[in-house]
mmCIF file of C-alpha atoms in Angstrom:
data_model
loop_
_atom_site.group_PDB
_atom_site.id
_atom_site.type_symbol
_atom_site.label_atom_id
_atom_site.label_comp_id
_atom_site.label_asym_id
_atom_site.label_seq_id
_atom_site.Cartn_x
_atom_site.Cartn_y
_atom_site.Cartn_z
ATOM 1 C CA UNK A 78 8.386 128.864 93.684
ATOM 2 C CA UNK A 79 11.768 129.562 96.166
ATOM 3 C CA UNK A 80 11.453 128.349 99.384
ATOM 4 C CA UNK A 81 13.018 131.447 101.394
ATOM 5 C CA UNK A 82 13.606 130.336 104.719
ATOM 6 C CA UNK A 83 14.078 133.549 107.259
ATOM 7 C CA UNK A 84 17.371 132.751 109.517
ATOM 8 C CA UNK A 85 20.375 134.289 109.907
ATOM 9 C CA UNK A 86 21.843 131.357 107.825
ATOM 10 C CA UNK A 87 20.525 133.506 104.799
ATOM 11 C CA UNK A 88 23.402 134.389 101.959
ATOM 12 C CA UNK A 89 22.756 137.287 101.394
ATOM 13 C CA UNK A 90 24.378 140.799 102.513
ATOM 14 C CA UNK A 91 23.024 141.783 105.525
ATOM 15 C CA UNK A 92 23.171 145.444 107.295
ATOM 16 C CA UNK A 93 22.331 147.698 111.210
ATOM 17 C CA UNK A 94 18.273 148.618 110.386
ATOM 18 C CA UNK A 95 18.481 150.351 114.170
ATOM 19 C CA UNK A 96 19.967 149.813 117.018
ATOM 20 C CA UNK A 97 17.510 151.847 119.348
ATOM 21 C CA UNK A 98 13.546 152.250 118.881
ATOM 22 C CA UNK A 99 12.097 155.830 116.603
ATOM 23 C CA UNK A 100 10.237 158.086 118.785
ATOM 24 C CA UNK A 101 6.772 157.195 119.720
ATOM 25 C CA UNK A 102 3.625 158.130 120.422
ATOM 26 C CA UNK A 103 3.148 156.746 124.172
ATOM 27 C CA UNK A 104 0.047 155.772 125.906
ATOM 28 C CA UNK A 105 -0.816 157.108 130.201
ATOM 29 C CA UNK A 106 -0.752 153.519 131.226
ATOM 30 C CA UNK A 107 0.807 149.553 133.063
ATOM 31 C CA UNK A 108 2.477 148.418 129.740
ATOM 32 C CA UNK A 109 5.638 146.401 129.109
ATOM 33 C CA UNK A 110 8.674 148.018 129.704
ATOM 34 C CA UNK A 111 10.441 150.034 126.580
ATOM 35 C CA UNK A 112 13.955 148.258 125.584
ATOM 36 C CA UNK A 113 16.593 149.114 122.573
ATOM 37 C CA UNK A 114 15.669 147.349 120.331
ATOM 38 C CA UNK A 115 18.289 145.788 117.689
ATOM 39 C CA UNK A 116 17.225 145.133 114.240
ATOM 40 C CA UNK A 117 19.346 143.680 111.130
ATOM 41 C CA UNK A 118 18.172 143.790 107.536
ATOM 42 C CA UNK A 119 18.113 141.406 104.906
ATOM 43 C CA UNK A 120 17.319 142.028 101.156
ATOM 44 C CA UNK A 121 15.149 139.040 99.857
ATOM 45 C CA UNK A 122 14.937 140.931 96.592
ATOM 46 C CA UNK A 123 15.707 143.913 94.503
ATOM 47 C CA UNK A 124 12.820 143.268 92.103
ATOM 48 C CA UNK A 125 10.169 143.475 93.392
ATOM 49 C CA UNK A 126 11.604 144.848 96.752
ATOM 50 C CA UNK A 127 11.267 143.158 99.559
ATOM 51 C CA UNK A 128 13.825 142.970 102.665
ATOM 52 C CA UNK A 129 13.226 141.394 105.696
ATOM 53 C CA UNK A 130 13.801 142.339 109.285
ATOM 54 C CA UNK A 131 15.196 140.186 112.474
ATOM 55 C CA UNK A 132 14.083 141.432 115.503
ATOM 56 C CA UNK A 133 11.666 143.125 114.822
ATOM 57 C CA UNK A 134 9.547 142.991 117.782
ATOM 58 C CA UNK A 135 10.555 141.075 121.136
ATOM 59 C CA UNK A 136 9.862 138.144 122.279
ATOM 60 C CA UNK A 137 7.930 140.200 125.375
ATOM 61 C CA UNK A 138 6.441 142.255 122.831
ATOM 62 C CA UNK A 139 5.342 139.403 120.317
ATOM 63 C CA UNK A 140 3.795 138.257 123.547
ATOM 64 C CA UNK A 141 1.430 141.082 124.544
ATOM 65 C CA UNK A 142 0.404 141.755 121.441
ATOM 66 C CA UNK A 143 -1.083 138.054 121.170
ATOM 67 C CA UNK A 144 -2.976 139.330 124.931
ATOM 68 C CA UNK A 145 -4.172 142.052 123.464
ATOM 69 C CA UNK A 146 -5.959 140.319 121.619
ATOM 70 C CA UNK A 147 -8.032 138.418 124.124
ATOM 71 C CA UNK A 148 -11.451 138.504 124.096
ATOM 72 C CA UNK A 149 -11.321 140.568 121.053
ATOM 73 C CA UNK A 150 -11.099 138.195 118.242
ATOM 74 C CA UNK A 151 -13.118 138.296 114.802
ATOM 75 C CA UNK A 152 -13.412 135.962 112.125
ATOM 76 C CA UNK A 153 -10.672 137.539 108.993
ATOM 77 C CA UNK A 154 -13.315 139.979 106.012
ATOM 78 C CA UNK A 155 -11.730 140.113 103.080
ATOM 79 C CA UNK A 156 -11.883 143.130 100.660
ATOM 80 C CA UNK A 157 -14.431 143.350 97.887
ATOM 81 C CA UNK A 158 -15.653 146.287 95.242
ATOM 82 C CA UNK A 159 -14.418 146.728 91.680
ATOM 83 C CA UNK A 160 -10.614 146.000 90.333
ATOM 84 C CA UNK A 161 -9.709 149.408 89.020
ATOM 85 C CA UNK A 162 -10.716 151.215 92.151
ATOM 86 C CA UNK A 163 -8.841 148.912 94.116
ATOM 87 C CA UNK A 164 -5.411 148.380 92.486
ATOM 88 C CA UNK A 165 -4.736 151.817 91.456
ATOM 89 C CA UNK A 166 -6.651 153.289 88.546
ATOM 90 C CA UNK A 167 -9.160 155.502 87.507
ATOM 91 C CA UNK A 168 -12.525 155.401 88.166
ATOM 92 C CA UNK A 169 -15.673 158.380 87.619
ATOM 93 C CA UNK A 170 -18.208 157.570 90.089
ATOM 94 C CA UNK A 171 -19.474 160.725 92.455
ATOM 95 C CA UNK A 172 -20.897 160.576 95.731
ATOM 96 C CA UNK A 173 -24.051 160.530 96.238
ATOM 97 C CA UNK A 174 -27.005 162.298 98.520
ATOM 98 C CA UNK A 175 -29.471 160.882 99.772
ATOM 99 C CA UNK A 176 -32.608 162.965 101.461
ATOM 100 C CA UNK A 177 -34.263 159.003 103.352
ATOM 101 C CA UNK A 178 -36.573 160.593 105.579
ATOM 102 C CA UNK A 179 -37.672 163.371 104.115
ATOM 103 C CA UNK A 180 -35.815 166.154 106.605
ATOM 104 C CA UNK A 181 -32.930 167.311 104.527
ATOM 105 C CA UNK A 182 -30.377 164.609 106.350
ATOM 106 C CA UNK A 183 -28.885 163.685 103.245
ATOM 107 C CA UNK A 184 -26.510 160.559 104.340
ATOM 108 C CA UNK A 185 -23.746 159.683 101.833
ATOM 109 C CA UNK A 186 -24.065 156.434 100.127
ATOM 110 C CA UNK A 187 -21.745 153.808 99.062
ATOM 111 C CA UNK A 188 -21.497 154.369 95.368
ATOM 112 C CA UNK A 189 -21.102 151.011 94.133
ATOM 113 C CA UNK A 190 -17.679 151.145 93.632
ATOM 114 C CA UNK A 191 -16.299 151.674 97.034
ATOM 115 C CA UNK A 192 -14.832 148.496 98.255
ATOM 116 C CA UNK A 193 -17.125 146.395 100.861
ATOM 117 C CA UNK A 194 -15.382 144.657 104.042
ATOM 118 C CA UNK A 195 -17.219 140.530 103.646
ATOM 119 C CA UNK A 196 -16.461 137.245 105.290
ATOM 120 C CA UNK A 197 -15.201 135.174 102.575
ATOM 121 C CA UNK A 198 -14.261 130.931 101.454
ATOM 122 C CA UNK A 199 -10.766 132.755 100.677
ATOM 123 C CA UNK A 200 -10.235 133.781 104.091
ATOM 124 C CA UNK A 201 -10.859 132.051 106.976
ATOM 125 C CA UNK A 202 -7.965 132.660 109.877
ATOM 126 C CA UNK A 203 -9.145 135.622 112.495
ATOM 127 C CA UNK A 204 -8.479 138.664 112.846
ATOM 128 C CA UNK A 205 -8.167 141.506 115.754
ATOM 129 C CA UNK A 206 -7.929 145.436 114.923
ATOM 130 C CA UNK A 207 -5.275 147.333 117.416
ATOM 131 C CA UNK A 208 -5.027 151.147 118.041
ATOM 132 C CA UNK A 209 -1.567 153.424 118.352
ATOM 133 C CA UNK A 210 -4.319 153.903 121.640
ATOM 134 C CA UNK A 211 -4.815 150.109 123.004
ATOM 135 C CA UNK A 212 -0.647 150.325 124.511
ATOM 136 C CA UNK A 213 2.645 151.776 123.906
ATOM 137 C CA UNK A 214 3.589 148.606 122.950
ATOM 138 C CA UNK A 215 1.023 148.960 119.815
ATOM 139 C CA UNK A 216 2.100 152.445 119.006
ATOM 140 C CA UNK A 217 6.031 151.314 119.084
ATOM 141 C CA UNK A 218 4.941 148.747 116.416
ATOM 142 C CA UNK A 219 3.540 150.859 113.978
ATOM 143 C CA UNK A 220 6.690 153.559 115.028
ATOM 144 C CA UNK A 221 8.607 151.698 113.622
ATOM 145 C CA UNK A 222 6.786 150.560 110.441
ATOM 146 C CA UNK A 223 7.396 154.228 109.683
ATOM 147 C CA UNK A 224 10.942 154.583 109.974
ATOM 148 C CA UNK A 225 11.841 151.437 107.688
ATOM 149 C CA UNK A 226 9.336 152.017 105.384
ATOM 150 C CA UNK A 227 10.457 156.141 105.076
ATOM 151 C CA UNK A 228 6.443 157.416 106.093
ATOM 152 C CA UNK A 229 4.354 159.049 108.890
ATOM 153 C CA UNK A 230 3.636 157.541 112.153
ATOM 154 C CA UNK A 231 0.325 158.878 110.557
ATOM 155 C CA UNK A 232 -0.164 157.075 107.405
ATOM 156 C CA UNK A 233 0.331 153.545 109.221
ATOM 157 C CA UNK A 234 -2.518 151.655 109.798
ATOM 158 C CA UNK A 235 -4.286 150.771 113.165
ATOM 159 C CA UNK A 236 -2.815 146.287 113.360
ATOM 160 C CA UNK A 237 -4.444 144.586 112.539
ATOM 161 C CA UNK A 238 -3.419 140.980 114.172
ATOM 162 C CA UNK A 239 -3.819 138.078 113.155
ATOM 163 C CA UNK A 240 -4.969 134.607 113.929
ATOM 164 C CA UNK A 241 -4.312 130.656 111.852
ATOM 165 C CA UNK A 242 -5.258 127.592 113.485
ATOM 166 C CA UNK A 243 -4.030 124.427 111.861
ATOM 167 C CA UNK A 244 -5.747 124.290 108.193
ATOM 168 C CA UNK A 245 -6.928 128.114 108.257
ATOM 169 C CA UNK A 246 -5.510 129.511 105.201
ATOM 170 C CA UNK A 247 -6.096 133.032 102.926
ATOM 171 C CA UNK A 248 -6.332 132.796 99.363
ATOM 172 C CA UNK A 249 -3.935 134.546 96.582
ATOM 173 C CA UNK A 250 -4.581 138.311 97.020
ATOM 174 C CA UNK A 251 -3.194 141.597 97.029
ATOM 175 C CA UNK A 252 -2.569 144.353 100.061
ATOM 176 C CA UNK A 253 -4.660 146.736 96.874
ATOM 177 C CA UNK A 254 -2.833 150.388 95.325
ATOM 178 C CA UNK A 255 -3.851 152.095 97.994
ATOM 179 C CA UNK A 256 -0.956 150.965 100.728
ATOM 180 C CA UNK A 257 2.090 151.272 98.890
ATOM 181 C CA UNK A 258 3.845 149.111 101.462
ATOM 182 C CA UNK A 259 3.381 146.165 103.740
ATOM 183 C CA UNK A 260 5.042 145.398 106.593
ATOM 184 C CA UNK A 261 4.129 141.197 108.238
ATOM 185 C CA UNK A 262 5.799 140.789 110.662
ATOM 186 C CA UNK A 263 5.401 136.252 112.483
ATOM 187 C CA UNK A 264 4.470 136.483 116.239
ATOM 188 C CA UNK A 265 5.987 132.826 116.603
ATOM 189 C CA UNK A 266 7.359 129.809 114.455
ATOM 190 C CA UNK A 267 5.388 127.121 112.529
ATOM 191 C CA UNK A 268 6.248 123.873 113.014
ATOM 192 C CA UNK A 269 4.764 123.449 109.281
ATOM 193 C CA UNK A 270 2.795 124.790 107.295
ATOM 194 C CA UNK A 271 1.876 128.750 107.610
ATOM 195 C CA UNK A 272 4.636 129.740 105.581
ATOM 196 C CA UNK A 273 3.652 133.462 103.142
ATOM 197 C CA UNK A 274 4.353 132.940 99.227
ATOM 198 C CA UNK A 275 4.256 135.089 96.501
ATOM 199 C CA UNK A 276 3.387 132.947 93.232
ATOM 200 C CA UNK A 277 4.368 135.611 90.483
ATOM 201 C CA UNK A 278 7.958 135.879 91.925
ATOM 202 C CA UNK A 279 8.723 132.872 93.132
ATOM 203 C CA UNK A 280 8.912 133.385 96.582
ATOM 204 C CA UNK A 281 8.316 131.050 99.361
ATOM 205 C CA UNK A 282 8.921 132.663 102.953
ATOM 206 C CA UNK A 283 8.519 130.198 106.424
ATOM 207 C CA UNK A 284 7.466 132.135 109.489
ATOM 208 C CA UNK A 285 10.397 132.497 112.825
ATOM 209 C CA UNK A 286 9.198 134.452 115.425
ATOM 210 C CA UNK A 287 10.161 138.090 115.227
ATOM 211 C CA UNK A 288 11.082 138.451 111.650
ATOM 212 C CA UNK A 289 9.293 141.441 109.490
ATOM 213 C CA UNK A 290 8.890 140.848 106.528
ATOM 214 C CA UNK A 291 7.908 143.678 103.676
ATOM 215 C CA UNK A 292 7.237 144.437 100.602
ATOM 216 C CA UNK A 293 6.303 147.073 98.328
ATOM 217 C CA UNK A 294 2.905 146.523 96.671
ATOM 218 C CA UNK A 295 3.196 149.665 93.676
ATOM 219 C CA UNK A 296 4.875 150.297 90.768
ATOM 220 C CA UNK A 297 4.743 154.314 90.097
ATOM 221 C CA UNK A 298 4.541 156.818 92.568
ATOM 222 C CA UNK A 299 1.634 159.163 93.911
ATOM 223 C CA UNK A 300 -1.318 159.778 92.169
ATOM 224 C CA UNK A 301 0.030 157.378 89.477
ATOM 225 C CA UNK A 302 0.427 154.574 91.294
ATOM 226 C CA UNK A 303 -1.197 151.178 90.440
ATOM 227 C CA UNK A 304 -0.580 147.512 92.011
ATOM 228 C CA UNK A 305 2.446 145.581 91.643
ATOM 229 C CA UNK A 306 0.690 141.945 90.131
ATOM 230 C CA UNK A 307 4.359 140.119 91.483
ATOM 231 C CA UNK A 308 3.447 140.973 95.036
ATOM 232 C CA UNK A 309 -0.087 138.854 95.114
ATOM 233 C CA UNK A 310 0.257 136.744 97.750
ATOM 234 C CA UNK A 311 -1.118 133.952 99.602
ATOM 235 C CA UNK A 312 -1.146 132.270 104.192
ATOM 236 C CA UNK A 313 -0.993 128.766 104.077
ATOM 237 C CA UNK A 314 -2.897 127.113 106.345
ATOM 238 C CA UNK A 315 -0.382 126.139 109.152
ATOM 239 C CA UNK A 316 -0.021 122.290 110.023
ATOM 240 C CA UNK A 317 -1.493 119.551 112.933
ATOM 241 C CA UNK A 318 -0.762 121.485 116.124
ATOM 242 C CA UNK A 319 0.136 124.834 115.287
ATOM 243 C CA UNK A 320 -1.790 128.364 115.491
ATOM 244 C CA UNK A 321 -0.303 130.697 113.937
ATOM 245 C CA UNK A 322 0.188 134.347 114.734
ATOM 246 C CA UNK A 323 1.601 137.479 112.664
ATOM 247 C CA UNK A 324 0.605 141.211 111.721
ATOM 248 C CA UNK A 325 -0.312 142.772 108.614
ATOM 249 C CA UNK A 326 1.165 146.831 109.993
ATOM 250 C CA UNK A 327 -0.236 148.576 106.738
ATOM 251 C CA UNK A 328 0.843 152.014 105.875
ATOM 252 C CA UNK A 329 -1.291 153.665 103.700
ATOM 253 C CA UNK A 330 -1.130 157.046 100.963
ATOM 254 C CA UNK A 331 -3.543 159.103 102.921
ATOM 255 C CA UNK A 332 -3.479 160.191 107.129
ATOM 256 C CA UNK A 333 -5.010 157.383 109.519
ATOM 257 C CA UNK A 334 -4.808 159.148 112.888
ATOM 258 C CA UNK A 335 -4.635 162.287 114.321
ATOM 259 C CA UNK A 336 -2.467 161.188 117.132
ATOM 260 C CA UNK A 337 0.276 164.322 117.130
ATOM 261 C CA UNK A 338 -2.710 166.617 117.479
ATOM 262 C CA UNK A 339 -3.590 163.368 120.842
ATOM 263 C CA UNK A 340 -0.705 162.529 121.897
ATOM 264 C CA UNK A 341 2.081 165.192 120.338
ATOM 265 C CA UNK A 342 5.465 162.465 120.004
ATOM 266 C CA UNK A 343 4.803 161.631 116.732
ATOM 267 C CA UNK A 344 7.092 161.108 114.707
#
């Protein structure tokens, strides 16, 4: 794999992406003060599409997000299910209801094809989910994700902050065809290890604090979109003495939140 160090010394074209934050949802309460964010973007690969954003978050925001997760870390899960469902191929399952208690209160059962979240040996990291209601910083990062991916705020999933201690990893996986794009934000540097590797695309990305990596997960549009298996990737384990923090910012093809109703300032 070609090693890519996401530093400004890369001899690739750079462009100013955004001089200021896009519109965002606001949460009442004490928080990190909002500041203007100047991001610069650098195309790492044209096909498959992959872009690096520098200064995607501020140092204060990165520290705040990690602090929000204190006491909330849980063992990371993996999604298990029928590959044709998760990767965008058609499935012919139907919803099934059962009257479990004999009182006509029918319960929707999960079909066998429905993906399930489970703890597995292929992923040994820890995760923390953050909703836009948790903090203005969370909503700002979600708004930036919507901005750079070109979708509405409502299509951005809850942020998934991940923590990899020395020796922890996430084996080869794909983010799923239901997520047209992923924005992965590195919150800190890692002196050794911790790279994100795309073996089918021949790319290895070294984590650099406050830098975001955006890639497309699919080929095709809308209902015809299927997983681009060139974007299968893995998180290598950090070296001794390093704990890697990062954020999965997933864009979903379906609506994920109703913040427009609750707050009224979504993009």
